[in-house]
Coordinates of C-alpha atoms and ligand atoms in Angstrom, one line a residue:
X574 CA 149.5 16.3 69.8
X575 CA 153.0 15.0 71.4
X576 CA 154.8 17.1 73.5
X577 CA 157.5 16.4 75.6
X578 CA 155.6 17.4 79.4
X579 CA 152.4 15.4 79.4
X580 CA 151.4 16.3 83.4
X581 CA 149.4 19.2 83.9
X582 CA 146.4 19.4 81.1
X583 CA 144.9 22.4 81.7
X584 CA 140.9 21.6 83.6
X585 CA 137.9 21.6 81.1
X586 CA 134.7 23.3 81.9
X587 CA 131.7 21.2 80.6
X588 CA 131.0 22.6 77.6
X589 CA 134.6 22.5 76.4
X590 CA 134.9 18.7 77.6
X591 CA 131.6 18.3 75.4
X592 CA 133.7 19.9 72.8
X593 CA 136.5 17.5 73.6
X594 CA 134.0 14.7 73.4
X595 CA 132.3 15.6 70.2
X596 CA 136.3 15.9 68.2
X597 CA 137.9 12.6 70.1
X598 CA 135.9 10.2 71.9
X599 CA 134.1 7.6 69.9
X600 CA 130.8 6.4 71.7
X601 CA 128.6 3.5 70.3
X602 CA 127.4 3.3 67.0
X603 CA 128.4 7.1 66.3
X604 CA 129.8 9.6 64.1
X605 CA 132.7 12.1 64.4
X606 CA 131.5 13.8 62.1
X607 CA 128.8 16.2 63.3
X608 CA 127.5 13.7 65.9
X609 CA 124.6 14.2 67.8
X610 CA 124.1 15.9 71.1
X611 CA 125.7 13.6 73.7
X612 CA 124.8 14.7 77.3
X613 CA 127.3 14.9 80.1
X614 CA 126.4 13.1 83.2
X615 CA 127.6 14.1 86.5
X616 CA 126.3 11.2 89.0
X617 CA 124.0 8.5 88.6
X618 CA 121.5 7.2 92.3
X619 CA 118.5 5.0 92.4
X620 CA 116.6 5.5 89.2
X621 CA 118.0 8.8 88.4
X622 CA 121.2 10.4 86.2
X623 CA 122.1 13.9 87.0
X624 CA 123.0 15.5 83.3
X625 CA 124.7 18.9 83.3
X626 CA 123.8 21.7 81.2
X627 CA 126.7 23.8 80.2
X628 CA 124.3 26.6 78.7
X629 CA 122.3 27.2 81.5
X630 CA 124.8 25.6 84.3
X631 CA 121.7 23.9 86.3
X632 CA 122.2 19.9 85.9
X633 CA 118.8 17.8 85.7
X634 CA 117.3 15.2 86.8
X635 CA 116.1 12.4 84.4
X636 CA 114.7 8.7 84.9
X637 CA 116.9 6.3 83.1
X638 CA 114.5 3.8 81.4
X639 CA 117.1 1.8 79.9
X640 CA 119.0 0.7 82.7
X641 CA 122.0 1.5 81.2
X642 CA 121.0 -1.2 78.2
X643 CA 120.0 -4.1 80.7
X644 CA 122.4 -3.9 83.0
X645 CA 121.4 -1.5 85.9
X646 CA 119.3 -3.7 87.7
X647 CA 119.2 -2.0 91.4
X648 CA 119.7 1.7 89.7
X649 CA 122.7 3.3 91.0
X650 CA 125.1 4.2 93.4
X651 CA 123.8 0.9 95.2
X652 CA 125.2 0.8 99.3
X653 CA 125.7 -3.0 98.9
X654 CA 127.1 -2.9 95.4
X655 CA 129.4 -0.4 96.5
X656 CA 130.8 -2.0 99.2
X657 CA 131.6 -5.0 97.8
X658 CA 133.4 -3.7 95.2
X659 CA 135.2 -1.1 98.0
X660 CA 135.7 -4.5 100.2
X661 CA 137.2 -6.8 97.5
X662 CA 139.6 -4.1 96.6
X663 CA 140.8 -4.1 100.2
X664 CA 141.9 -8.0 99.8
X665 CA 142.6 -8.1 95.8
X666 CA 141.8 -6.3 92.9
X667 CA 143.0 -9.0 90.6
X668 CA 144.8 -11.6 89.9
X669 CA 145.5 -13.9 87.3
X670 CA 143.1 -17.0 86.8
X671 CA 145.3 -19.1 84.7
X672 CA 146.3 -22.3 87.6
X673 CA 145.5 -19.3 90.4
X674 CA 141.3 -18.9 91.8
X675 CA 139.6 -17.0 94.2
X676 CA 136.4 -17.0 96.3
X677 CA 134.5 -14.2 94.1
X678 CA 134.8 -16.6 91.0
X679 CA 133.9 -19.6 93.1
X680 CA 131.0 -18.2 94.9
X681 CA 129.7 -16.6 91.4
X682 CA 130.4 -19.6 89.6
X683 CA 128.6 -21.7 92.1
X684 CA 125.4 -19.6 92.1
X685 CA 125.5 -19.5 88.3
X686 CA 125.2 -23.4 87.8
X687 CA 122.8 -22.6 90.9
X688 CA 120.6 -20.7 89.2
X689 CA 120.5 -21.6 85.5
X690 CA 118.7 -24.5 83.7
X691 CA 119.7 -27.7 85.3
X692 CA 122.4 -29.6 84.0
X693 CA 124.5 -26.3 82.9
X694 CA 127.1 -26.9 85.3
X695 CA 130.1 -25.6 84.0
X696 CA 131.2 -21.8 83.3
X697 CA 133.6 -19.8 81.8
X698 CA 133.8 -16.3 83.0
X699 CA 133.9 -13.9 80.1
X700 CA 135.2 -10.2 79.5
X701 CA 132.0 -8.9 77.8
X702 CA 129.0 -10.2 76.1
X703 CA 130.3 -10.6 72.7
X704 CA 133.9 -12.2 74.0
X705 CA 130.8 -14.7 76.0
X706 CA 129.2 -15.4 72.6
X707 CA 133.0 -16.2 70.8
X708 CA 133.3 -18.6 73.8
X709 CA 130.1 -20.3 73.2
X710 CA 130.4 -20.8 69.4
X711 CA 134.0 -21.9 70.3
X712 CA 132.9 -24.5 72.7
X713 CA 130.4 -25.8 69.8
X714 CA 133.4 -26.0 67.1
X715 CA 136.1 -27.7 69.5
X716 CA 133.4 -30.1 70.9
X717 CA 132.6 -31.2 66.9
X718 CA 136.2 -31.6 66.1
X719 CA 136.3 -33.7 69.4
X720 CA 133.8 -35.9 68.1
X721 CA 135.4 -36.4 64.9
X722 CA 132.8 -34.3 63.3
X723 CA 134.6 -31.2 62.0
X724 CA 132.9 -30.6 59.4
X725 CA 130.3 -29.5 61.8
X726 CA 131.5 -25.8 61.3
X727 CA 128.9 -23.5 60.2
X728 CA 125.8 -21.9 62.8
X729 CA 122.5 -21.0 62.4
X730 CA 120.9 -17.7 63.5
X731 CA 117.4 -16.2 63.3
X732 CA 116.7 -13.3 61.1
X733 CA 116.5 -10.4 63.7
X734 CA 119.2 -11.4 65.8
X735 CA 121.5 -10.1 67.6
X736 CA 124.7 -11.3 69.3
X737 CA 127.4 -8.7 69.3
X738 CA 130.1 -6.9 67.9
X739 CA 132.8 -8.6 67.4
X740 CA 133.4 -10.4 64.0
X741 CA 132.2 -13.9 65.4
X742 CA 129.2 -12.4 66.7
X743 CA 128.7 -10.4 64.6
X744 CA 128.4 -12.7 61.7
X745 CA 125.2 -14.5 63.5
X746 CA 123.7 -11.1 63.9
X747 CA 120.8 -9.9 61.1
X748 CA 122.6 -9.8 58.1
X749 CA 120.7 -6.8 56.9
X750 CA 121.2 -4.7 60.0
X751 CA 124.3 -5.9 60.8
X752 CA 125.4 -4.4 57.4
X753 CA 127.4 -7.9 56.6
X754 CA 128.1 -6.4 53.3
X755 CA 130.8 -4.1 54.4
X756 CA 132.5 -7.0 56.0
X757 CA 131.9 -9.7 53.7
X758 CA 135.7 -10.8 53.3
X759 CA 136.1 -11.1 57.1
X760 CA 132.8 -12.7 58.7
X761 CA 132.3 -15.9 58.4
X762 CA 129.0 -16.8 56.3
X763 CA 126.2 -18.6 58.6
X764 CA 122.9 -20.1 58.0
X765 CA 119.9 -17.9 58.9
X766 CA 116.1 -19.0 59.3
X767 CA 113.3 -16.8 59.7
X768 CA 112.7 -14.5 62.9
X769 CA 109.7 -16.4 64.9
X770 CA 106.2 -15.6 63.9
X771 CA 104.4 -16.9 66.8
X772 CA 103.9 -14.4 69.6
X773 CA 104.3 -14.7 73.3
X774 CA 101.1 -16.0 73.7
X775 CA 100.2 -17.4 70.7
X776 CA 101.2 -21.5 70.1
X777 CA 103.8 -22.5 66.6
X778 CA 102.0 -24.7 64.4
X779 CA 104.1 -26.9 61.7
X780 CA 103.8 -23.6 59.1
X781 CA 105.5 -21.6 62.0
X782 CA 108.6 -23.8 62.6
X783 CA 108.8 -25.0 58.6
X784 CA 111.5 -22.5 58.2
X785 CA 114.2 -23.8 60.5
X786 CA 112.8 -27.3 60.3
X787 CA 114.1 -27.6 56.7
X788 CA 116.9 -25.6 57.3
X789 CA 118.0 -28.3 59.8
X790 CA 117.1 -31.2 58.0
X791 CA 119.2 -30.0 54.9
X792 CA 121.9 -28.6 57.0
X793 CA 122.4 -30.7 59.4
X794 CA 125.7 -32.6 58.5
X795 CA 127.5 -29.0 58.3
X796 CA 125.8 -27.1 61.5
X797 CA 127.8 -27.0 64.7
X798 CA 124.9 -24.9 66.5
X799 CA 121.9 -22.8 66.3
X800 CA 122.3 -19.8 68.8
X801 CA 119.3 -17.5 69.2
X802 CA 117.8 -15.2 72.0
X803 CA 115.3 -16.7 73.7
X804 CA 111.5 -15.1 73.9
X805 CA 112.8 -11.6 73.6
X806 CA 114.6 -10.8 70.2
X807 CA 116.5 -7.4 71.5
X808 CA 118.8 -5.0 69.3
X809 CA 117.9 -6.7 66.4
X810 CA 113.7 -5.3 66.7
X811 CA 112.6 -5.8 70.4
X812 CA 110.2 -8.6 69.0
X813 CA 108.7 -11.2 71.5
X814 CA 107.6 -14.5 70.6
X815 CA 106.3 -17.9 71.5
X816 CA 108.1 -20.6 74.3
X817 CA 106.2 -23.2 71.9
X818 CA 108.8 -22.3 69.3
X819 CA 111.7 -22.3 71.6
X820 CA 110.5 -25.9 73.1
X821 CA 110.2 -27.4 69.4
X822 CA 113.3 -25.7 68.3
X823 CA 114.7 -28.1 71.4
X824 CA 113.5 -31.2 70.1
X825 CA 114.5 -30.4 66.6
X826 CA 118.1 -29.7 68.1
X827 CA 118.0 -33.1 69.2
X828 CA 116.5 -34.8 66.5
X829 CA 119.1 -33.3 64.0
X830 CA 122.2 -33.1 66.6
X831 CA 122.7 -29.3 66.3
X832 CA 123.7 -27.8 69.6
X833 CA 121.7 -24.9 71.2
X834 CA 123.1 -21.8 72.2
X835 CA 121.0 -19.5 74.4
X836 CA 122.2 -16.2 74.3
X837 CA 120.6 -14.7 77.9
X838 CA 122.4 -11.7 77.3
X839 CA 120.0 -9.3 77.8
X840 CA 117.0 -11.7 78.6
X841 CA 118.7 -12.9 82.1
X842 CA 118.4 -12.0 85.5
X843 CA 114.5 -11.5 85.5
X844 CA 113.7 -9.2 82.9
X845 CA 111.3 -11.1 80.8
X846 CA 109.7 -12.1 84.1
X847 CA 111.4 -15.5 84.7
X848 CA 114.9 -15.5 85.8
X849 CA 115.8 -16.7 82.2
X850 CA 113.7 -16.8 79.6
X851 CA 114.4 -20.0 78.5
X852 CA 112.3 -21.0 81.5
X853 CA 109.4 -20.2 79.8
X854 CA 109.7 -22.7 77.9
X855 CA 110.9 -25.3 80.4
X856 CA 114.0 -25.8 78.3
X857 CA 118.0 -26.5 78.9
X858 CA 120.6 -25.4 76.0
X859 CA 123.8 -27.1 75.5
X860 CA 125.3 -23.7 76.0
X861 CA 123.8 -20.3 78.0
X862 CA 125.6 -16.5 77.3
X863 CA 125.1 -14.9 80.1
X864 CA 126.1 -10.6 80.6
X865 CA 125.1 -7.0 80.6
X866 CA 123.1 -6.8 84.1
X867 CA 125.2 -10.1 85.9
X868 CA 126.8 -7.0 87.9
X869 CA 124.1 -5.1 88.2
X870 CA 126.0 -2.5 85.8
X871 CA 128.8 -2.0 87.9
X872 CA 131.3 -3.3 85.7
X873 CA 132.2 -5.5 82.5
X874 CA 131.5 -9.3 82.9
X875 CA 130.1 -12.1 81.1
X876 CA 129.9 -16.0 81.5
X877 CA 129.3 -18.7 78.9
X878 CA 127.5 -22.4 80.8
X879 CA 128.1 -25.3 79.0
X880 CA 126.7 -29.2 80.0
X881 CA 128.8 -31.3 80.9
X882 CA 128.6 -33.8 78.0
X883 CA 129.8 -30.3 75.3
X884 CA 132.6 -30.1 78.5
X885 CA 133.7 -33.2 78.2
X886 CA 133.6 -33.7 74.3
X887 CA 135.7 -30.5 74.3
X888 CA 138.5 -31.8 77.3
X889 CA 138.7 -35.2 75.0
X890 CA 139.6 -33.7 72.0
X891 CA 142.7 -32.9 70.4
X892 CA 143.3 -29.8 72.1
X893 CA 142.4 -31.6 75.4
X894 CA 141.8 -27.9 76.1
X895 CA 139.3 -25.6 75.9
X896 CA 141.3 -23.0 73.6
X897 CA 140.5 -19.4 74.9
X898 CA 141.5 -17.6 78.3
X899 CA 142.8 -13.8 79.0
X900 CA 144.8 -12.0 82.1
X901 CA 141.3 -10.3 83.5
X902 CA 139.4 -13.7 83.6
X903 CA 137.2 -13.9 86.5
X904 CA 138.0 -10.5 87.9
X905 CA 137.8 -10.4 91.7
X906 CA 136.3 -6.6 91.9
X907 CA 133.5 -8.3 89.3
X908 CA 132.8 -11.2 90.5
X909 CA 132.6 -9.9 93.8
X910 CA 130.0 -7.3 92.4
X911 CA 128.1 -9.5 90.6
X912 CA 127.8 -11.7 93.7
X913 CA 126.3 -8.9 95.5
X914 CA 123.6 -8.1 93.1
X915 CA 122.3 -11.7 92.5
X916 CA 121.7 -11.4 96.0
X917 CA 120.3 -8.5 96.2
X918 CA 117.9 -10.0 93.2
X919 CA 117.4 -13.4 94.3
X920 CA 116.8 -12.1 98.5
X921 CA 114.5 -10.0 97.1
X922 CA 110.5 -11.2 95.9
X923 CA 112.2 -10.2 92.1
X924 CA 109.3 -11.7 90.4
X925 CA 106.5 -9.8 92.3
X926 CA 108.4 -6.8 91.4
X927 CA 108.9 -7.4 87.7
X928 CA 104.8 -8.2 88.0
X929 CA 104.5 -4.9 89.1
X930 CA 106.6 -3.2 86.5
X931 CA 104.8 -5.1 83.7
X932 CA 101.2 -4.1 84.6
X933 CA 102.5 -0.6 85.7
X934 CA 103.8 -0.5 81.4
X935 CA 100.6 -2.2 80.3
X936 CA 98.6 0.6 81.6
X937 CA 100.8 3.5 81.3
X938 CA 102.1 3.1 77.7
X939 CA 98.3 1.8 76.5
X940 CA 97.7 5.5 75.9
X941 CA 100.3 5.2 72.7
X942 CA 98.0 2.6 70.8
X943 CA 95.8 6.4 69.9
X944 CA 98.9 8.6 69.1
X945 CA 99.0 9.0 65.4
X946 CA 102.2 7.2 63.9
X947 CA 102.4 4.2 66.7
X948 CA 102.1 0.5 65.0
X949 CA 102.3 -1.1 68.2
X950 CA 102.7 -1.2 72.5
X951 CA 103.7 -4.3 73.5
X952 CA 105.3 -5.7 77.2
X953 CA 107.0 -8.4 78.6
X954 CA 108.1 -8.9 82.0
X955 CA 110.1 -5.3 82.6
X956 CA 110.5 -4.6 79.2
X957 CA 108.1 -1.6 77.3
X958 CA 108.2 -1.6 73.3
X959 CA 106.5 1.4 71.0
X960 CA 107.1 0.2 67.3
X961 CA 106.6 3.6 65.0
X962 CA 105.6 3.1 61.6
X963 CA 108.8 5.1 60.8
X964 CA 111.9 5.5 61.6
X965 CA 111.9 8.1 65.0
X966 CA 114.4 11.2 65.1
X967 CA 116.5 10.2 67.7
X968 CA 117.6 13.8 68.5
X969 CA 114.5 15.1 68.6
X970 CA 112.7 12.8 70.6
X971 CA 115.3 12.3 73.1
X972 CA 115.5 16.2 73.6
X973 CA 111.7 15.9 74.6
X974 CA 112.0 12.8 77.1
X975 CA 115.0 15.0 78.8
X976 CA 112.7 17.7 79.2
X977 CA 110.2 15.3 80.6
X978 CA 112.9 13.9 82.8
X979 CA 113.2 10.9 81.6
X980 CA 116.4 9.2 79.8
X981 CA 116.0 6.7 76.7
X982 CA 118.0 5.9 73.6
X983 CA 115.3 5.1 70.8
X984 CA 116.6 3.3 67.3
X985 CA 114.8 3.1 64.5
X986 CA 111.4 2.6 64.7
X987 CA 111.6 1.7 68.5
X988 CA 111.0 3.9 71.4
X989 CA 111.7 1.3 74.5
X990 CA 111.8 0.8 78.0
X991 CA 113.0 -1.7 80.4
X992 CA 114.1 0.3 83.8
X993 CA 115.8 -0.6 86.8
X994 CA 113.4 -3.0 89.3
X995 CA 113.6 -1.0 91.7
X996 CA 111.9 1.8 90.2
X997 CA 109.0 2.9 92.1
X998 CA 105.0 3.0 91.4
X999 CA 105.1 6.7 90.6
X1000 CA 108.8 6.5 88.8
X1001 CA 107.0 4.3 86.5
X1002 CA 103.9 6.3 86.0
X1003 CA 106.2 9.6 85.1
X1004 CA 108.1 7.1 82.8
X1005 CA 105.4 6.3 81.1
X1006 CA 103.5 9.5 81.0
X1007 CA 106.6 11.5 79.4
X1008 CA 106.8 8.9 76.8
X1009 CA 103.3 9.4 76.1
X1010 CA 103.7 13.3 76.3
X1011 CA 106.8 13.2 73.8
X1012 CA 105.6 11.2 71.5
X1013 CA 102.1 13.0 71.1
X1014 CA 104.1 16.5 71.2
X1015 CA 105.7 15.2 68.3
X1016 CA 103.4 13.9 66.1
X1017 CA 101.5 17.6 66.6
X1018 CA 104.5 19.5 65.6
X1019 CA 105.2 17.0 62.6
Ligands
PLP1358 C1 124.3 -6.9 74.3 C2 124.2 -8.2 73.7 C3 125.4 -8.9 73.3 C4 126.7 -8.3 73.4 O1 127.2 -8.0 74.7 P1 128.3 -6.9 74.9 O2 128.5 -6.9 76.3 O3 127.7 -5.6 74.3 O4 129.5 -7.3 74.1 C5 125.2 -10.2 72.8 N1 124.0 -10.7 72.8 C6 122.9 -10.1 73.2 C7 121.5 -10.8 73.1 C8 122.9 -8.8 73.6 O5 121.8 -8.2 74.0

């Protein structure tokens, strides 16, 4: 498509830039050949995105019950989110963090170590989620090699899992879903044990932790780490399950000197009802991932804790470095961002709310357990799960949420929610009711 002027392309109406969009722009996970409907939004406030309708030219508004994937925390088109991003740009938008720092990394940083577990004191400020998760199993291979243990190289995952999309990541995701195969020359090969068995509320007996238990014994000499997600097993199924197992995992860590790697990545910030959810279980990993809703949406950021013994070990080592660092590290307009919304989250009585929010699902999704086709309604913290016996038809069932007004992004056999905290009572109640109302319009029609 070269051509000499490149200045004045001609203004698309929406349905051609849907056009556009369909030929050109790849989205996540998707085709380009014959994708499905992708809706164009024209503004996002509070709960609510405003999609346009090319075909009938009136735009609607729909609840967005995924919070943009995690991350939308305080919905959108926040007053104090905004300004601090319009008030950081004012002073600096960037600048590089290599021997150079700034207030909005020091001030984030600070409430970070703050906040998390005790005794994860240091932090590396990250691009994105998966870049957080590279740095983590990084930090677990230099601080091996430090020790003069590097054959300490592999990692252990749980069936389940997932971690991201880059090839590191990726190769700790379920191997199955994460169609390894296709990659096989490329990703690294890692241990995996069994996904969890024990639920939320349920305690792990010896049977339940036999899995990883011998996994670690026989492994133990060639494992660097074990990263999972704590409580709440996201992309990989939306299954929750016990702090018992997390707590013995600990030990078992300990026991067998494997490091742990919490990956908070989605669980952070609240959403399973404690501000991580490896307080549930009481319990401090030798490394924490931290992204998605650390800006409150706004903007791409991630951070990777470490203690300060894996610190040190690394510092000592060969390198005397820790090997990894980019020219948008610590970005002033995100940190400054992300600032604002842990304070708008922390000022705020955030775990009354996500109370709220979890009793508000418990009742208003309970009418799914009697729709034909549902295996199972379950919730945790702000988070609403319908497994299907099959696999759901995406288009289909998003089309009738939309005309319910509500906005959600089903895979597989899971139609989920987790929403913004600061959706209202009745928000929630229409949530719920037009995921009730889709789903039982159709199973009728099927
Ligand atoms: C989303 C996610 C990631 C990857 O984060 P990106 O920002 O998408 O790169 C990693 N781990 C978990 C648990 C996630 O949910």
């Amino acid at each position: 498509m070269s051509q000499d002027n490149h200045t004045a392309l001609p203004t698309l109406n929406d349905a051609q830039a849907l056009a556009f969009d369909r030929e050109h722009v790849w989205h996540p996970y998707s085709s380009l050949i014959d994708p499905p409907p992708c809706y164009l939004v024209e503004s996002a406030e509070g709960v609510y995105l405003q999609l346009a309708n090319p075909d009938t030219g009136e735009s609607q508004r729909v609840i967005d019950g995924m919070s943009s994937w995690w991350c939308a925390l305080h919905g959108y088109n926040h007053p104090v989110l905004n300004q601090a991003i319009s008030q950081q740009s004012e002073s600096m938008a960037h600048v590089m963090f290599g021997g150079l720092t700034h207030r909005p990394a020091i001030d984030l940083c600070r409430r970070l170590v703050d906040i998390t577990p005790q005794g994860l004191d240091q932090v590396f400020l990250a691009d994105s989620g998966s870049v957080a998760v590279e740095v983590a199993i990084k930090m677990a291979l230099q601080y091996w090699h430090s020790q003069g243990r590097p054959e300490k190289s592999r990692l252990m995952s749980l069936r389940n899992g997932y971690h991201g999309d880059t090839l590191g990541a990726m190769s700790l995701c379920d191997p199955i879903n994460g169609m390894h195969h296709l990659f096989k020359d490329n990703i690294q090969s890692q241990l995996f044990t069994e996904a969890p068995r024990c639920g939320f509320d349920e305690p792990c007996d010896a049977d339940a932790i036999a899995d990883v238990h011998n996994l670690l014994q026989e492994h133990k000499d060639s494992l660097a780490a074990i990263i999972l997600e704590p409580i709440v097993q996201g992309a990989g199924g939306m299954r929750f399950y016990s702090p018992d197992y997390l707590r013995q995992l600990k030990a078992l860590c300990e026991r067998y000197e494997v490091l742990l790697i919490a990956d908070e990545i989605a669980t952070g910030f609240g959403r399973t009802g404690e501000l991580f959810a490896c307080g549930h279980a009481g319990i401090t990993p030798d490394i924490l991932c931290l992204g998605k809703a650390l800006t409150g949406g706004y903007l791409t950021l991630a951070a990777t804790l470490c203690t300060r013994k894996i610190s040190s070990g690394i510092c000592e080592g060969e390198a005397g470095v820790f090997m990894h660092g980019t020219p948008l590290m610590g970005n002033p307009l995100a940190c400054s961002v992300a600032n604002a919304s842990l304070d708008l989250l922390l000022q705020d009585d955030w775990r009354g709310k996500i109370q709220t929010i979890e009793s508000g699902l418990n009742t208003g999704l309970a009418p799914c357990r009697s729709i034909k086709g549902v295996a199972d309604v379950r919730v945790l913290g702000a988070i609403g799960v319908i497994e299907m016996e099959q696999a759901v038809d995406m288009p289909k069932l998003q089309a009738a949420l939309i005309e319910r007004g509500v906005w959600l992004r089903p895979f597989g056999k899971l139609v989920y929610t987790m929403p913004p905290f600061i959706i209202t009572q009745g928000e929630l109640e229409s949530l719920c009711q037009a995921i009730v109302g889709s789903l039982t319009a159709i199973e009728a029609s099927s």
